[in-house]
C-alpha cells in the first residue's frame, strides 16, 4: 500500500527509550516510508525531585549530542527513523510558552522537511512528495497549518490529562485545540473513542498489537536483577506509579506463603507503601529484549491497576504480551480487559485478586483460557500498522 512519494513525520516519546505502541507501529512502516521522528518533552510541571532532575539531564544531553542520522532505536545502522531532538522550553502553560515552543519546533523542522532534505530514514521519498504527520501528544497543537504537511493525524493513546502528575489544564486545552486542526483521529480504546466524540471528533479505534514471534522464540538468560528473588515470581512490568493499587498488592503480598511479587519498570512517584510491603521487589526497568527471558521465569502475571479515569482509558501493551506467554494472567476489571475476559482471570476486589493469583500459582492457566488466546493471531503489530497506514494516507 506504500506511496513512494510520501514520508511520515512523527511527534512522540523518545525513539528507543521504551517500546511504545507508536514505536511498534512506525517500526513496521519504516521499510516502506521514510520517517522523521521528533523526540518531544512532556508536560509534567518541573519539580525539585529526582525524576525531574534525571529527565532534565537526559534531555540536555540529547540536545547537546543529537543522535546520528543513521542510527535507529536499537543502535543498528539504518534500523530506525531519522531522529531529531529540538530544543524546547519546559512548559506549555502560557501563550508565550506555547508560541516559543512552536517557533522552536518550526525552526528545527523546516529544513528537515524541505524538498531537498534527506533527513529521514527509510526508502527514498522520490524527490520530495508529501509529508504526513502523526502525533501522540497534544503539545503540537500550534503546528498544523504552519508546516509543509499534507495531512495531520492525532493518535490518542491515553487520557493524558487524567494521568497523575501531568499538567491537566494545559493538556486539556491543547488537546481541544489540536482536535480542531487535525484531519483524522485514531484512539486505542473504546473509552478514548467516546472521549473524542464528546469533544466533537470521530475517532477510528485501533487497539494495540503484539509481537507473537518475540514471545515464541527461545529466550536468553534472565535479567540478573531477579536471580536471587525467591520463587515463584508474580510479575508486573510497566511504569510503577500511582495507577497501581497498593491495597491489592498489599493483600497479595500478605497471602503469599513463599515467592515474590516483582514490579519491573521505571518508578514515577509510586505509593510509598510499595517499598514497605513484604515479598514485593522493585527492580527498575529492564531492556525490552530481556522481557521474554523474564517471562520464562514468571509463574503469574498481574495487572493490578486501581479504578481511576487514567486507567479506564488505557489499553495496556502488556496485556497481550502477557497472554502471548502462555502463563496465567490476573487483572483488575479495566475496560481494556473486557474483550479478553475469557483469556485471563478478572478480579473484582483485593481479596478475589489475591485468591486468583494464589490459585494460579498452584494450577497454571486453564486450557479454556489458552484456547481463547488463539485470537492473538489476528492482533499482530503488522496488521495494526496496515490499519494505521490507511488512516494516514486518507
Coordinates of C-alpha atoms in Angstrom, one line a residue:
X1 CA 0.0 0.0 0.0
X2 CA 3.0 2.3 0.3
X3 CA 3.2 5.6 -1.6
X4 CA 6.8 6.1 -2.7
X5 CA 6.4 9.9 -2.8
X6 CA 5.2 10.1 0.9
X7 CA 7.1 10.4 4.1
X8 CA 5.9 10.3 7.7
X9 CA 6.7 12.9 10.4
X10 CA 6.1 11.6 13.9
X11 CA 5.9 13.5 17.2
X12 CA 6.0 11.2 20.2
X13 CA 8.0 9.9 23.1
X14 CA 11.8 9.5 22.6
X15 CA 12.6 6.9 20.0
X16 CA 14.2 3.8 21.6
X17 CA 13.5 5.0 25.2
X18 CA 10.8 2.4 25.8
X19 CA 8.6 0.3 23.4
X20 CA 5.5 2.4 23.0
X21 CA 2.7 1.5 20.6
X22 CA 3.7 4.3 18.3
X23 CA 7.2 2.9 18.0
X24 CA 5.9 -0.6 17.3
X25 CA 3.6 0.7 14.6
X26 CA 6.0 3.1 12.9
X27 CA 8.7 0.4 13.1
X28 CA 6.5 -1.7 10.8
X29 CA 6.1 1.2 8.4
X30 CA 9.8 2.0 8.1
X31 CA 10.6 -0.5 5.3
X32 CA 8.0 1.4 3.1
X33 CA 8.3 5.0 4.1
X34 CA 11.0 7.5 5.1
X35 CA 10.3 8.6 8.6
X36 CA 11.4 11.7 10.6
X37 CA 10.8 11.1 14.3
X38 CA 10.7 14.2 16.6
X39 CA 11.6 13.5 20.2
X40 CA 9.4 15.7 22.4
X41 CA 9.1 16.7 26.0
X42 CA 6.1 16.0 28.4
X43 CA 4.0 18.5 30.3
X44 CA 4.9 17.4 33.8
X45 CA 5.3 20.6 35.9
X46 CA 9.0 20.8 36.9
X47 CA 9.6 19.8 40.5
X48 CA 12.7 19.6 42.7
X49 CA 12.8 15.8 42.7
X50 CA 15.0 13.0 41.3
X51 CA 12.6 12.2 38.4
X52 CA 12.6 15.8 37.1
X53 CA 16.4 16.2 37.5
X54 CA 17.1 12.8 35.8
X55 CA 14.8 13.5 32.9
X56 CA 16.0 17.1 32.5
X57 CA 19.7 15.9 32.4
X58 CA 18.7 13.3 29.9
X59 CA 17.1 15.9 27.6
X60 CA 20.0 18.3 27.9
X61 CA 22.5 15.5 26.9
X62 CA 20.3 14.7 23.9
X63 CA 20.1 18.3 22.8
X64 CA 23.9 18.7 23.1
X65 CA 24.7 15.4 21.3
X66 CA 21.9 14.6 18.8
X67 CA 21.5 11.1 17.6
X68 CA 23.5 10.3 14.5
X69 CA 21.1 10.1 11.5
X70 CA 21.9 6.6 10.5
X71 CA 21.3 5.0 14.0
X72 CA 18.0 3.5 14.9
X73 CA 16.5 2.8 18.3
X74 CA 18.4 -0.5 18.6
X75 CA 21.7 1.0 17.6
X76 CA 21.9 -0.8 14.3
X77 CA 22.7 1.3 11.2
X78 CA 19.5 2.4 9.3
X79 CA 17.4 0.4 11.8
X80 CA 15.2 3.3 12.8
X81 CA 13.9 6.6 11.6
X82 CA 15.8 9.8 11.4
X83 CA 15.6 11.2 14.9
X84 CA 15.8 14.9 15.8
X85 CA 16.0 16.5 19.2
X86 CA 14.5 20.0 19.0
X87 CA 15.2 22.3 22.0
X88 CA 12.0 23.0 24.0
X89 CA 11.1 25.4 26.7
X90 CA 10.0 23.2 29.6
X91 CA 6.4 24.5 29.8
X92 CA 3.4 25.0 27.5
X93 CA 1.2 26.6 30.2
X94 CA 1.2 30.2 28.9
X95 CA 0.5 31.6 25.5
X96 CA 4.1 32.9 25.4
X97 CA 5.5 29.5 26.2
X98 CA 3.3 27.9 23.5
X99 CA 4.4 30.4 20.9
X100 CA 8.1 30.0 21.9
X101 CA 7.9 26.2 21.6
X102 CA 6.0 26.3 18.3
X103 CA 8.7 28.6 16.9
X104 CA 11.5 26.3 18.2
X105 CA 9.8 23.3 16.6
X106 CA 9.2 25.0 13.3
X107 CA 12.8 26.2 13.1
X108 CA 14.0 22.7 13.7
X109 CA 11.7 21.1 11.2
X110 CA 11.6 23.4 8.2
X111 CA 15.0 22.4 6.9
X112 CA 14.3 18.8 7.6
X113 CA 11.0 19.0 5.6
X114 CA 12.4 20.9 2.6
X115 CA 12.1 19.1 -0.7
X116 CA 15.9 18.7 -0.9
X117 CA 16.3 17.3 2.6
X118 CA 17.3 13.7 3.1
X119 CA 16.8 13.8 6.8
X120 CA 14.6 10.8 7.1
X121 CA 15.4 7.1 7.3
X122 CA 13.7 4.6 5.1
X123 CA 13.1 4.4 1.3
X124 CA 14.0 7.4 -0.9
X125 CA 11.0 9.7 -0.8
X126 CA 11.4 10.3 -4.5
X127 CA 12.3 13.9 -4.8
X128 CA 10.1 15.5 -2.1
X129 CA 6.5 14.3 -2.3
X130 CA 4.0 14.9 0.5
X131 CA 4.5 14.7 4.3
X132 CA 2.0 13.1 6.6
X133 CA 2.2 14.0 10.3
X134 CA 1.4 11.6 13.2
X135 CA 1.3 12.8 16.8
X136 CA 0.6 11.1 20.1
X137 CA 0.8 14.3 22.1
X138 CA -1.3 17.4 22.1
X139 CA 1.7 19.7 22.6
X140 CA 2.0 20.2 18.8
X141 CA -1.4 21.9 18.7
X142 CA 0.1 25.1 17.3
X143 CA 1.9 23.4 14.3
X144 CA -0.9 22.4 11.9
X145 CA -1.1 25.0 9.2
X146 CA 2.4 26.3 9.7
X147 CA 4.5 23.4 8.3
X148 CA 4.5 21.8 4.8
X149 CA 2.4 18.9 5.9
X150 CA -0.4 17.5 3.8
X151 CA -2.3 15.6 6.5
X152 CA -2.3 15.5 10.3
X153 CA -3.4 12.5 12.4
X154 CA -3.8 12.5 16.2
X155 CA -3.0 9.1 17.6
X156 CA -4.7 9.2 21.1
X157 CA -3.0 6.6 23.3
X158 CA -4.1 7.8 26.8
X159 CA -6.2 10.3 28.6
X160 CA -3.1 12.2 29.4
X161 CA -5.0 14.9 31.3
X162 CA -6.0 12.3 33.8
X163 CA -2.5 10.9 34.4
X164 CA -1.2 11.6 37.9
X165 CA 1.3 14.4 38.0
X166 CA 0.7 15.9 34.5
X167 CA -0.4 19.4 33.7
X168 CA -4.1 18.6 33.3
X169 CA -5.4 22.0 32.3
X170 CA -2.7 22.6 29.8
X171 CA -3.1 19.2 28.2
X172 CA -6.9 19.6 28.0
X173 CA -6.6 23.0 26.4
X174 CA -4.0 21.9 23.9
X175 CA -5.9 18.7 23.0
X176 CA -9.1 20.7 22.2
X177 CA -7.0 23.0 20.0
X178 CA -5.3 20.1 18.3
X179 CA -8.6 18.3 17.6
X180 CA -9.9 21.3 15.7
X181 CA -6.9 21.3 13.4
X182 CA -6.1 17.7 12.6
X183 CA -7.5 15.7 9.7
X184 CA -8.2 12.4 11.4
X185 CA -8.1 10.9 14.9
X186 CA -7.2 7.4 16.0
X187 CA -7.8 6.1 19.5
X188 CA -6.6 3.0 21.2
X189 CA -9.6 2.2 23.4
X190 CA -13.4 2.5 23.3
X191 CA -13.2 4.8 26.3
X192 CA -11.0 7.2 24.3
X193 CA -13.2 6.9 21.2
X194 CA -16.1 8.0 23.4
X195 CA -14.0 10.8 24.9
X196 CA -13.1 12.1 21.4
X197 CA -16.7 12.0 20.4
X198 CA -17.6 14.1 23.5
X199 CA -15.0 16.6 22.2
X200 CA -16.6 16.7 18.8
X201 CA -14.4 14.4 16.8
X202 CA -15.0 10.9 15.4
X203 CA -12.1 8.6 16.0
X204 CA -11.0 5.3 14.5
X205 CA -10.5 2.5 17.1
X206 CA -7.1 0.9 16.8
X207 CA -6.2 -1.4 19.7
X208 CA -2.7 -2.4 20.4
X209 CA -1.0 -5.3 18.8
X210 CA 1.5 -7.9 19.9
X211 CA 4.8 -9.3 18.5
X212 CA 4.0 -13.0 18.8
X213 CA 7.3 -14.2 17.4
X214 CA 9.1 -12.3 20.2
X215 CA 7.3 -14.4 22.8
X216 CA 7.6 -17.7 21.0
X217 CA 11.3 -17.8 20.1
X218 CA 13.9 -19.1 22.6
X219 CA 14.8 -16.6 25.3
X220 CA 18.3 -15.8 26.6
X221 CA 19.4 -15.7 30.2
X222 CA 17.0 -13.9 32.7
X223 CA 17.9 -10.4 33.9
X224 CA 20.4 -10.5 36.7
X225 CA 18.1 -8.4 39.0
X226 CA 15.8 -11.4 39.5
X227 CA 18.5 -14.1 40.1
X228 CA 18.2 -14.0 43.9
X229 CA 14.5 -13.5 44.2
X230 CA 12.5 -16.3 45.9
X231 CA 10.4 -18.3 43.5
X232 CA 7.6 -18.4 42.4
X233 CA 7.6 -15.0 40.8
X234 CA 4.4 -12.9 40.3
X235 CA 5.3 -10.3 37.7
X236 CA 4.2 -6.9 36.6
X237 CA 6.1 -4.8 34.1
X238 CA 5.4 -1.2 33.1
X239 CA 5.6 2.2 34.8
X240 CA 5.4 1.8 38.6
X241 CA 3.2 4.8 39.6
X242 CA 0.1 5.7 41.5
X243 CA -2.1 3.9 39.0
X244 CA -1.1 0.6 40.7
X245 CA -3.5 -0.3 43.5
X246 CA -1.3 -0.6 46.6
X247 CA -4.1 -2.1 48.6
X248 CA -4.4 -5.0 46.1
X249 CA -0.7 -5.6 46.2
X250 CA -0.6 -5.4 50.0
X251 CA -3.3 -8.1 50.1
X252 CA -1.5 -10.3 47.7
X253 CA 1.9 -9.9 49.5
X254 CA 0.2 -11.0 52.7
X255 CA -1.3 -14.1 51.1
X256 CA 2.0 -15.4 49.6
X257 CA 3.5 -18.1 51.8
X258 CA 6.6 -18.0 49.5
X259 CA 7.6 -16.3 46.4
X260 CA 8.0 -12.7 45.3
X261 CA 5.8 -10.0 43.6
X262 CA 8.2 -8.4 41.1
X263 CA 7.4 -4.9 39.9
X264 CA 9.6 -4.3 36.8
X265 CA 9.8 -0.8 35.3
X266 CA 10.7 2.8 35.9
X267 CA 9.3 4.4 39.0
X268 CA 7.1 7.6 38.7
X269 CA 6.2 8.7 42.2
X270 CA 4.7 5.3 43.3
X271 CA 2.8 4.8 46.5
X272 CA 5.4 4.7 49.3
X273 CA 3.7 1.6 50.7
X274 CA 5.2 -0.5 47.9
X275 CA 8.7 0.0 49.5
X276 CA 7.5 -1.3 52.9
X277 CA 5.5 -4.4 51.8
X278 CA 7.0 -7.8 52.4
X279 CA 7.6 -10.1 49.4
X280 CA 7.5 -7.1 46.9
X281 CA 10.6 -6.4 44.9
X282 CA 11.0 -3.3 42.7
X283 CA 13.9 -3.9 40.3
X284 CA 13.6 -1.0 37.9
X285 CA 13.4 -1.2 34.1
X286 CA 14.9 -4.0 32.0
X287 CA 15.6 -3.9 28.3
X288 CA 12.6 -4.9 26.1
X289 CA 14.6 -7.7 24.6
X290 CA 15.1 -9.2 28.1
X291 CA 11.4 -9.4 28.8
X292 CA 10.9 -12.8 27.1
X293 CA 13.6 -14.3 29.4
X294 CA 11.9 -12.6 32.4
X295 CA 8.6 -14.0 31.3
X296 CA 10.0 -17.5 31.2
X297 CA 10.8 -17.1 34.9
X298 CA 7.3 -15.8 35.9
X299 CA 4.6 -18.0 37.3
X300 CA 1.7 -15.5 37.1
X301 CA 1.4 -12.1 35.5
X302 CA -0.7 -9.3 37.1
X303 CA -2.4 -6.1 36.1
X304 CA -3.2 -4.6 39.5
X305 CA -4.5 -1.2 38.3
X306 CA -6.7 1.0 40.5
X307 CA -10.1 2.2 39.2
X308 CA -9.5 5.8 38.1
X309 CA -10.0 7.9 34.9
X310 CA -6.4 7.3 33.7
X311 CA -6.7 3.5 33.9
X312 CA -10.2 3.3 32.5
X313 CA -8.9 4.9 29.3
X314 CA -5.6 2.9 28.9
X315 CA -5.0 0.0 26.5
X316 CA -2.1 -1.7 28.2
X317 CA 0.5 -3.1 25.8
X318 CA 1.5 -5.6 28.4
X319 CA -1.9 -7.4 28.4
X320 CA -1.5 -9.0 25.1
X321 CA 2.2 -9.6 25.8
X322 CA 1.3 -11.4 29.0
X323 CA -1.3 -13.5 27.2
X324 CA 1.2 -14.4 24.4
X325 CA 3.5 -16.1 27.0
X326 CA 1.0 -18.8 27.8
X327 CA 1.3 -18.0 31.5
X328 CA -1.7 -17.2 33.8
X329 CA -2.8 -13.5 33.9
X330 CA -4.8 -11.9 36.7
X331 CA -6.2 -8.4 36.0
X332 CA -8.3 -5.7 37.6
X333 CA -11.6 -5.0 35.7
X334 CA -10.3 -2.4 33.3
X335 CA -12.4 -1.7 30.2
X336 CA -9.4 -2.7 28.1
X337 CA -9.6 -6.2 29.6
X338 CA -13.3 -6.7 28.6
X339 CA -12.6 -8.3 25.3
X340 CA -10.2 -10.8 26.8
X341 CA -12.1 -11.9 29.9
X342 CA -12.2 -15.5 28.5
X343 CA -8.4 -15.5 28.2
X344 CA -7.4 -14.3 31.7
X345 CA -8.8 -14.0 35.2
X346 CA -10.5 -10.7 36.1
X347 CA -10.7 -9.9 39.8
X348 CA -13.4 -7.7 41.3
X349 CA -11.6 -6.7 44.5
X350 CA -8.4 -7.1 46.5
X351 CA -9.5 -10.4 48.1
X352 CA -10.5 -12.1 44.9
X353 CA -7.3 -10.8 43.2
X354 CA -5.1 -12.4 45.9
X355 CA -7.2 -15.6 45.7
X356 CA -6.9 -15.8 41.9
X357 CA -3.1 -15.3 41.9
X358 CA -2.6 -17.9 44.6
X359 CA -4.9 -20.3 42.8
X360 CA -3.0 -19.9 39.5
X361 CA 0.4 -20.4 41.3
X362 CA -0.9 -23.9 42.1
X363 CA -2.8 -24.7 38.9
X364 CA -1.4 -22.7 36.0
X365 CA -3.6 -21.3 33.2
X366 CA -6.8 -23.2 32.4
X367 CA -7.0 -24.8 29.0
X368 CA -10.1 -22.7 28.1
X369 CA -8.1 -19.5 28.6
X370 CA -5.2 -20.8 26.5
X371 CA -7.7 -21.7 23.7
X372 CA -9.2 -18.2 23.8
X373 CA -5.8 -16.7 23.3
X374 CA -5.7 -18.1 19.8
X375 CA -7.3 -14.8 18.8
X376 CA -4.0 -13.1 19.3
X377 CA -3.0 -14.4 15.8
X378 CA -5.2 -11.6 14.4
X379 CA -3.7 -8.9 16.7
X380 CA -0.2 -8.6 15.3
X381 CA 1.6 -5.2 15.0
X382 CA 1.8 -5.8 11.3
X383 CA -2.0 -5.9 11.0
X384 CA -2.3 -2.8 13.2
X385 CA 0.3 -0.9 11.2
X386 CA -1.7 -1.5 8.0
X387 CA -4.8 -0.1 9.7
X388 CA -2.9 3.0 10.8
X389 CA -1.4 3.4 7.3
X390 CA -4.9 3.5 5.8
X391 CA -5.8 6.4 8.1
X392 CA -2.5 8.2 7.4
X393 CA -3.0 8.0 3.7
X394 CA -6.6 9.1 4.0

